[in-house]
Amino acid sequence: MALPGGVSSTRRIGFAYNPTKEDAVELSERAAGWCARRGIESWAVAAGDTPVLLAALPAVDILVVLGGDGTFLRAARAVAETRVAMVGVNLGKVGFLSKAEAHELEDLLEKIDDGRYHIEERMALRGSIRGENGNAPPRSFIALNDVVIARGALARVVHLDVEIGPSHLATYVADGLIVASPTGSTGYSFSAGGPILDPVSRNLIVTPIAAYLSALGSVVVNPNQVVRCRIVEALEALVSVDGHEDFPVTVGD
């Protein structure tokens, strides 16, 4: 939320960046220099180093992500566990999730320092993978964009039994299934035929990928519902979280 009168309460800013990109490293150094001149404490951490980010985030007022959408999504996994606000500075090709470009960095930091900003609440997804027999502990994760259950490298469809809350939705023979947030509605779900939602709305979008002989397309679901997808038949399958973390799964999971 914007602070009244433009009064700043910013005392410490964190920066998450892509260490594999030279321009992101240079931008993090530029940002650190700006903060030092303003007397604002700062630190910079690789966006994918979730444990370090989680440990450092409680002490900052805001996290600035330097990179493309992939870098933003990696940092979001840590931010989702906190109440820290985050904003992206784009260094990638598109930057749908960013609010500024690299040449606008100092202007963005000036606005943060002056309190000239507002906070948008975005819905995230919490998922878990459970084995058929329940012997192994579930693997849990958080996604900002989407969770995809899909076939692996083999070009063979998977059979997926999908439930929404207490109701059976469909048994798909398809390349996979996407469960997206409103933020992720412009991504993979949209390319598979799903609708675009206002990013600050609260809904789940369930979209099959290339479903065979299915008249049922994308479904928009109340956020309080639980979407369950059981793998009925597959030679190879995986769960992909925000397109950056993959978990192999088997029949019955």
CSV table of C-alpha atoms in Angstrom, one decimal:
chain,number,residue,atom,x,y,z
A,1,MET,CA,0.0,0.0,0.0
A,2,ALA,CA,1.2,3.5,-0.7
A,3,LEU,CA,2.5,5.4,2.4
A,4,PRO,CA,0.7,8.7,3.2
A,5,GLY,CA,2.5,11.8,2.1
A,6,GLY,CA,5.2,9.8,0.3
A,7,VAL,CA,7.0,9.3,3.6
A,8,SER,CA,9.6,6.5,3.3
A,9,SER,CA,9.9,3.7,5.9
A,10,THR,CA,12.4,1.7,3.7
A,11,ARG,CA,15.5,0.8,5.8
A,12,ARG,CA,16.7,-2.4,4.0
A,13,ILE,CA,16.2,-3.7,0.5
A,14,GLY,CA,17.0,-7.2,-0.7
A,15,PHE,CA,18.0,-8.0,-4.2
A,16,ALA,CA,17.5,-11.4,-5.9
A,17,TYR,CA,19.3,-11.9,-9.2
A,18,ASN,CA,20.3,-14.5,-11.8
A,19,PRO,CA,24.0,-15.2,-11.2
A,20,THR,CA,24.4,-16.8,-14.6
A,21,LYS,CA,23.7,-13.5,-16.3
A,22,GLU,CA,26.5,-10.9,-16.4
A,23,ASP,CA,24.1,-8.0,-16.8
A,24,ALA,CA,22.1,-9.2,-13.7
A,25,VAL,CA,25.3,-9.3,-11.6
A,26,GLU,CA,26.3,-5.8,-12.8
A,27,LEU,CA,22.8,-4.5,-12.1
A,28,SER,CA,22.9,-5.9,-8.5
A,29,GLU,CA,26.2,-4.0,-8.0
A,30,ARG,CA,24.6,-0.9,-9.4
A,31,ALA,CA,21.7,-1.3,-7.0
A,32,ALA,CA,24.0,-1.8,-4.1
A,33,GLY,CA,25.8,1.4,-4.9
A,34,TRP,CA,22.6,3.3,-5.1
A,35,CYS,CA,21.5,2.0,-1.7
A,36,ALA,CA,24.9,2.8,-0.1
A,37,ARG,CA,24.6,6.4,-1.3
A,38,ARG,CA,21.2,6.7,0.3
A,39,GLY,CA,22.2,5.1,3.5
A,40,ILE,CA,19.9,2.1,2.9
A,41,GLU,CA,21.1,-1.4,3.9
A,42,SER,CA,21.0,-4.0,1.2
A,43,TRP,CA,22.1,-7.5,0.2
A,44,ALA,CA,22.0,-9.5,-2.9
A,45,VAL,CA,21.3,-13.3,-3.2
A,46,ALA,CA,21.0,-15.7,-6.1
A,47,ALA,CA,17.2,-16.0,-6.8
A,48,GLY,CA,17.4,-19.8,-6.8
A,49,ASP,CA,19.1,-20.1,-3.4
A,50,THR,CA,15.8,-20.5,-1.6
A,51,PRO,CA,17.2,-21.4,1.9
A,52,VAL,CA,19.4,-18.3,2.0
A,53,LEU,CA,16.5,-16.1,0.7
A,54,LEU,CA,14.2,-17.5,3.3
A,55,ALA,CA,16.7,-16.7,6.1
A,56,ALA,CA,17.3,-13.2,4.9
A,57,LEU,CA,13.8,-12.0,3.9
A,58,PRO,CA,12.3,-11.3,7.3
A,59,ALA,CA,14.7,-8.4,7.8
A,60,VAL,CA,13.9,-6.5,4.6
A,61,ASP,CA,11.1,-4.1,3.7
A,62,ILE,CA,11.0,-5.2,0.0
A,63,LEU,CA,12.7,-7.7,-2.4
A,64,VAL,CA,13.7,-6.4,-5.8
A,65,VAL,CA,14.2,-9.2,-8.4
A,66,LEU,CA,16.7,-8.6,-11.1
A,67,GLY,CA,16.2,-10.9,-14.1
A,68,GLY,CA,13.5,-12.4,-16.3
A,69,ASP,CA,10.3,-14.2,-15.4
A,70,GLY,CA,12.2,-17.3,-14.6
A,71,THR,CA,14.3,-15.5,-12.0
A,72,PHE,CA,11.1,-13.9,-10.6
A,73,LEU,CA,9.4,-17.3,-10.2
A,74,ARG,CA,12.4,-18.8,-8.4
A,75,ALA,CA,12.5,-15.9,-5.9
A,76,ALA,CA,8.7,-16.1,-5.5
A,77,ARG,CA,9.0,-19.6,-4.0
A,78,ALA,CA,10.8,-18.1,-1.0
A,79,VAL,CA,8.6,-14.9,-0.8
A,80,ALA,CA,5.4,-17.0,-0.8
A,81,GLU,CA,6.4,-18.2,2.7
A,82,THR,CA,6.7,-14.6,4.0
A,83,ARG,CA,4.8,-11.3,3.9
A,84,VAL,CA,7.5,-9.4,2.1
A,85,ALA,CA,6.6,-7.5,-1.0
A,86,MET,CA,8.5,-8.1,-4.2
A,87,VAL,CA,8.9,-6.3,-7.5
A,88,GLY,CA,10.7,-7.3,-10.7
A,89,VAL,CA,13.2,-5.5,-12.9
A,90,ASN,CA,13.3,-7.2,-16.3
A,91,LEU,CA,16.5,-8.4,-17.9
A,92,GLY,CA,14.9,-11.2,-19.9
A,93,LYS,CA,13.1,-11.3,-23.2
A,94,VAL,CA,9.5,-10.6,-22.1
A,95,GLY,CA,9.2,-9.9,-18.4
A,96,PHE,CA,5.4,-10.3,-17.9
A,97,LEU,CA,6.0,-10.3,-14.1
A,98,SER,CA,8.3,-7.3,-14.0
A,99,LYS,CA,7.2,-3.7,-13.3
A,100,ALA,CA,10.4,-2.0,-14.7
A,101,GLU,CA,13.2,-2.4,-17.2
A,102,ALA,CA,16.9,-2.3,-16.3
A,103,HIS,CA,17.4,1.4,-17.3
A,104,GLU,CA,14.6,2.3,-14.9
A,105,LEU,CA,16.3,0.7,-11.8
A,106,GLU,CA,17.2,4.0,-10.1
A,107,ASP,CA,13.8,5.5,-10.7
A,108,LEU,CA,12.1,2.4,-9.2
A,109,LEU,CA,14.4,2.5,-6.2
A,110,GLU,CA,13.6,6.2,-5.8
A,111,LYS,CA,9.9,5.4,-5.7
A,112,ILE,CA,10.4,2.6,-3.2
A,113,ASP,CA,12.4,4.9,-0.9
A,114,ASP,CA,9.8,7.6,-1.2
A,115,GLY,CA,6.9,5.2,-0.5
A,116,ARG,CA,5.3,5.9,-3.9
A,117,TYR,CA,4.0,2.4,-4.5
A,118,HIS,CA,1.1,0.2,-3.7
A,119,ILE,CA,1.0,-3.6,-3.1
A,120,GLU,CA,-1.1,-6.1,-5.1
A,121,GLU,CA,-2.0,-9.3,-3.4
A,122,ARG,CA,-1.4,-12.3,-5.7
A,123,MET,CA,-2.8,-15.8,-5.2
A,124,ALA,CA,-0.3,-18.7,-5.2
A,125,LEU,CA,-0.9,-22.4,-5.4
A,126,ARG,CA,0.1,-25.0,-2.8
A,127,GLY,CA,0.4,-28.5,-4.0
A,128,SER,CA,1.6,-31.9,-2.8
A,129,ILE,CA,2.4,-35.2,-4.4
A,130,ARG,CA,1.2,-38.3,-2.6
A,131,GLY,CA,2.0,-41.9,-3.4
A,132,GLU,CA,-0.7,-44.4,-4.1
A,133,ASN,CA,0.1,-46.5,-1.0
A,134,GLY,CA,0.8,-43.5,1.3
A,135,ASN,CA,3.9,-45.0,2.7
A,136,ALA,CA,6.2,-42.2,1.6
A,137,PRO,CA,5.7,-38.7,3.0
A,138,PRO,CA,4.1,-36.2,0.5
A,139,ARG,CA,6.3,-33.8,-1.4
A,140,SER,CA,4.9,-30.3,-1.0
A,141,PHE,CA,5.6,-27.1,-3.0
A,142,ILE,CA,4.3,-23.6,-3.8
A,143,ALA,CA,3.8,-22.2,-7.3
A,144,LEU,CA,3.0,-18.7,-8.4
A,145,ASN,CA,2.1,-19.5,-12.0
A,146,ASP,CA,1.1,-23.1,-12.4
A,147,VAL,CA,1.5,-26.8,-11.6
A,148,VAL,CA,1.6,-29.1,-14.6
A,149,ILE,CA,1.0,-32.9,-14.6
A,150,ALA,CA,2.4,-34.2,-17.9
A,151,ARG,CA,3.9,-37.0,-19.9
A,152,GLY,CA,7.7,-37.2,-19.8
A,153,ALA,CA,10.1,-37.3,-22.7
A,154,LEU,CA,8.3,-40.3,-24.3
A,155,ALA,CA,5.6,-39.2,-26.8
A,156,ARG,CA,2.9,-41.2,-25.1
A,157,VAL,CA,-0.4,-39.8,-23.6
A,158,VAL,CA,-1.2,-40.1,-19.9
A,159,HIS,CA,-4.6,-41.1,-18.4
A,160,LEU,CA,-5.5,-38.7,-15.6
A,161,ASP,CA,-8.5,-38.9,-13.3
A,162,VAL,CA,-9.4,-35.4,-12.1
A,163,GLU,CA,-11.6,-34.4,-9.2
A,164,ILE,CA,-12.6,-30.9,-8.0
A,165,GLY,CA,-13.5,-31.0,-4.3
A,166,PRO,CA,-15.9,-34.0,-3.8
A,167,SER,CA,-16.9,-34.1,-7.5
A,168,HIS,CA,-15.4,-36.1,-10.3
A,169,LEU,CA,-14.6,-33.8,-13.3
A,170,ALA,CA,-13.2,-36.1,-16.0
A,171,THR,CA,-10.8,-38.8,-16.9
A,172,TYR,CA,-8.5,-37.3,-19.5
A,173,VAL,CA,-6.4,-39.1,-22.1
A,174,ALA,CA,-4.1,-36.3,-22.8
A,175,ASP,CA,-0.5,-34.9,-22.8
A,176,GLY,CA,-1.2,-33.5,-19.4
A,177,LEU,CA,-3.2,-31.2,-17.1
A,178,ILE,CA,-2.4,-27.6,-16.0
A,179,VAL,CA,-3.6,-26.1,-12.7
A,180,ALA,CA,-2.9,-22.3,-12.9
A,181,SER,CA,-3.3,-19.3,-10.8
A,182,PRO,CA,-4.7,-16.0,-12.1
A,183,THR,CA,-1.2,-14.7,-12.5
A,184,GLY,CA,-0.3,-17.8,-14.5
A,185,SER,CA,-3.4,-17.6,-16.7
A,186,THR,CA,-1.4,-15.8,-19.4
A,187,GLY,CA,1.1,-18.6,-19.6
A,188,TYR,CA,0.9,-22.3,-20.4
A,189,SER,CA,-2.8,-22.5,-19.5
A,190,PHE,CA,-3.6,-19.8,-22.1
A,191,SER,CA,-1.6,-21.5,-24.8
A,192,ALA,CA,-3.6,-24.7,-24.1
A,193,GLY,CA,-6.9,-22.9,-24.5
A,194,GLY,CA,-7.5,-21.6,-21.0
A,195,PRO,CA,-9.0,-18.1,-20.2
A,196,ILE,CA,-7.1,-15.0,-19.1
A,197,LEU,CA,-8.1,-13.8,-15.6
A,198,ASP,CA,-7.5,-10.6,-13.8
A,199,PRO,CA,-4.2,-11.3,-12.0
A,200,VAL,CA,-5.5,-10.1,-8.7
A,201,SER,CA,-8.6,-12.3,-8.8
A,202,ARG,CA,-8.8,-15.5,-6.8
A,203,ASN,CA,-9.5,-18.7,-8.8
A,204,LEU,CA,-8.0,-21.9,-9.9
A,205,ILE,CA,-7.9,-22.7,-13.7
A,206,VAL,CA,-7.9,-26.3,-14.6
A,207,THR,CA,-6.9,-26.9,-18.3
A,208,PRO,CA,-6.2,-30.2,-20.1
A,209,ILE,CA,-3.3,-30.3,-22.6
A,210,ALA,CA,-4.3,-31.8,-26.0
A,211,ALA,CA,-7.0,-34.0,-24.5
A,212,TYR,CA,-8.2,-36.8,-26.8
A,213,LEU,CA,-12.0,-36.8,-27.7
A,214,SER,CA,-12.8,-34.6,-24.7
A,215,ALA,CA,-15.6,-32.0,-25.0
A,216,LEU,CA,-14.6,-30.5,-21.7
A,217,GLY,CA,-12.1,-27.7,-21.9
A,218,SER,CA,-10.8,-25.4,-19.3
A,219,VAL,CA,-12.6,-25.0,-16.0
A,220,VAL,CA,-12.4,-22.1,-13.5
A,221,VAL,CA,-12.7,-23.2,-9.9
A,222,ASN,CA,-13.3,-21.6,-6.6
A,223,PRO,CA,-10.0,-21.1,-4.7
A,224,ASN,CA,-11.3,-23.0,-1.7
A,225,GLN,CA,-11.6,-26.2,-3.7
A,226,VAL,CA,-8.9,-28.8,-3.9
A,227,VAL,CA,-8.1,-30.1,-7.3
A,228,ARG,CA,-6.9,-33.8,-7.3
A,229,CYS,CA,-5.3,-35.5,-10.2
A,230,ARG,CA,-4.5,-39.2,-10.1
A,231,ILE,CA,-2.3,-40.9,-12.7
A,232,VAL,CA,-4.3,-43.8,-14.0
A,233,GLU,CA,-1.9,-44.9,-16.8
A,234,ALA,CA,1.4,-43.6,-18.0
A,235,LEU,CA,4.7,-44.9,-19.3
A,236,GLU,CA,6.4,-41.8,-17.9
A,237,ALA,CA,5.1,-38.7,-16.1
A,238,LEU,CA,6.2,-35.8,-14.1
A,239,VAL,CA,4.9,-32.8,-12.1
A,240,SER,CA,6.4,-29.4,-13.1
A,241,VAL,CA,6.2,-26.5,-10.7
A,242,ASP,CA,6.3,-23.1,-12.4
A,243,GLY,CA,8.3,-24.7,-15.2
A,244,HIS,CA,11.5,-24.8,-13.1
A,245,GLU,CA,11.2,-27.7,-10.8
A,246,ASP,CA,10.2,-31.2,-12.0
A,247,PHE,CA,9.2,-34.2,-9.9
A,248,PRO,CA,8.9,-37.7,-11.4
A,249,VAL,CA,5.6,-39.5,-10.6
A,250,THR,CA,4.2,-42.9,-11.3
A,251,VAL,CA,0.8,-44.6,-11.8
A,252,GLY,CA,-1.3,-44.2,-8.7
A,253,ASP,CA,0.3,-40.9,-7.5
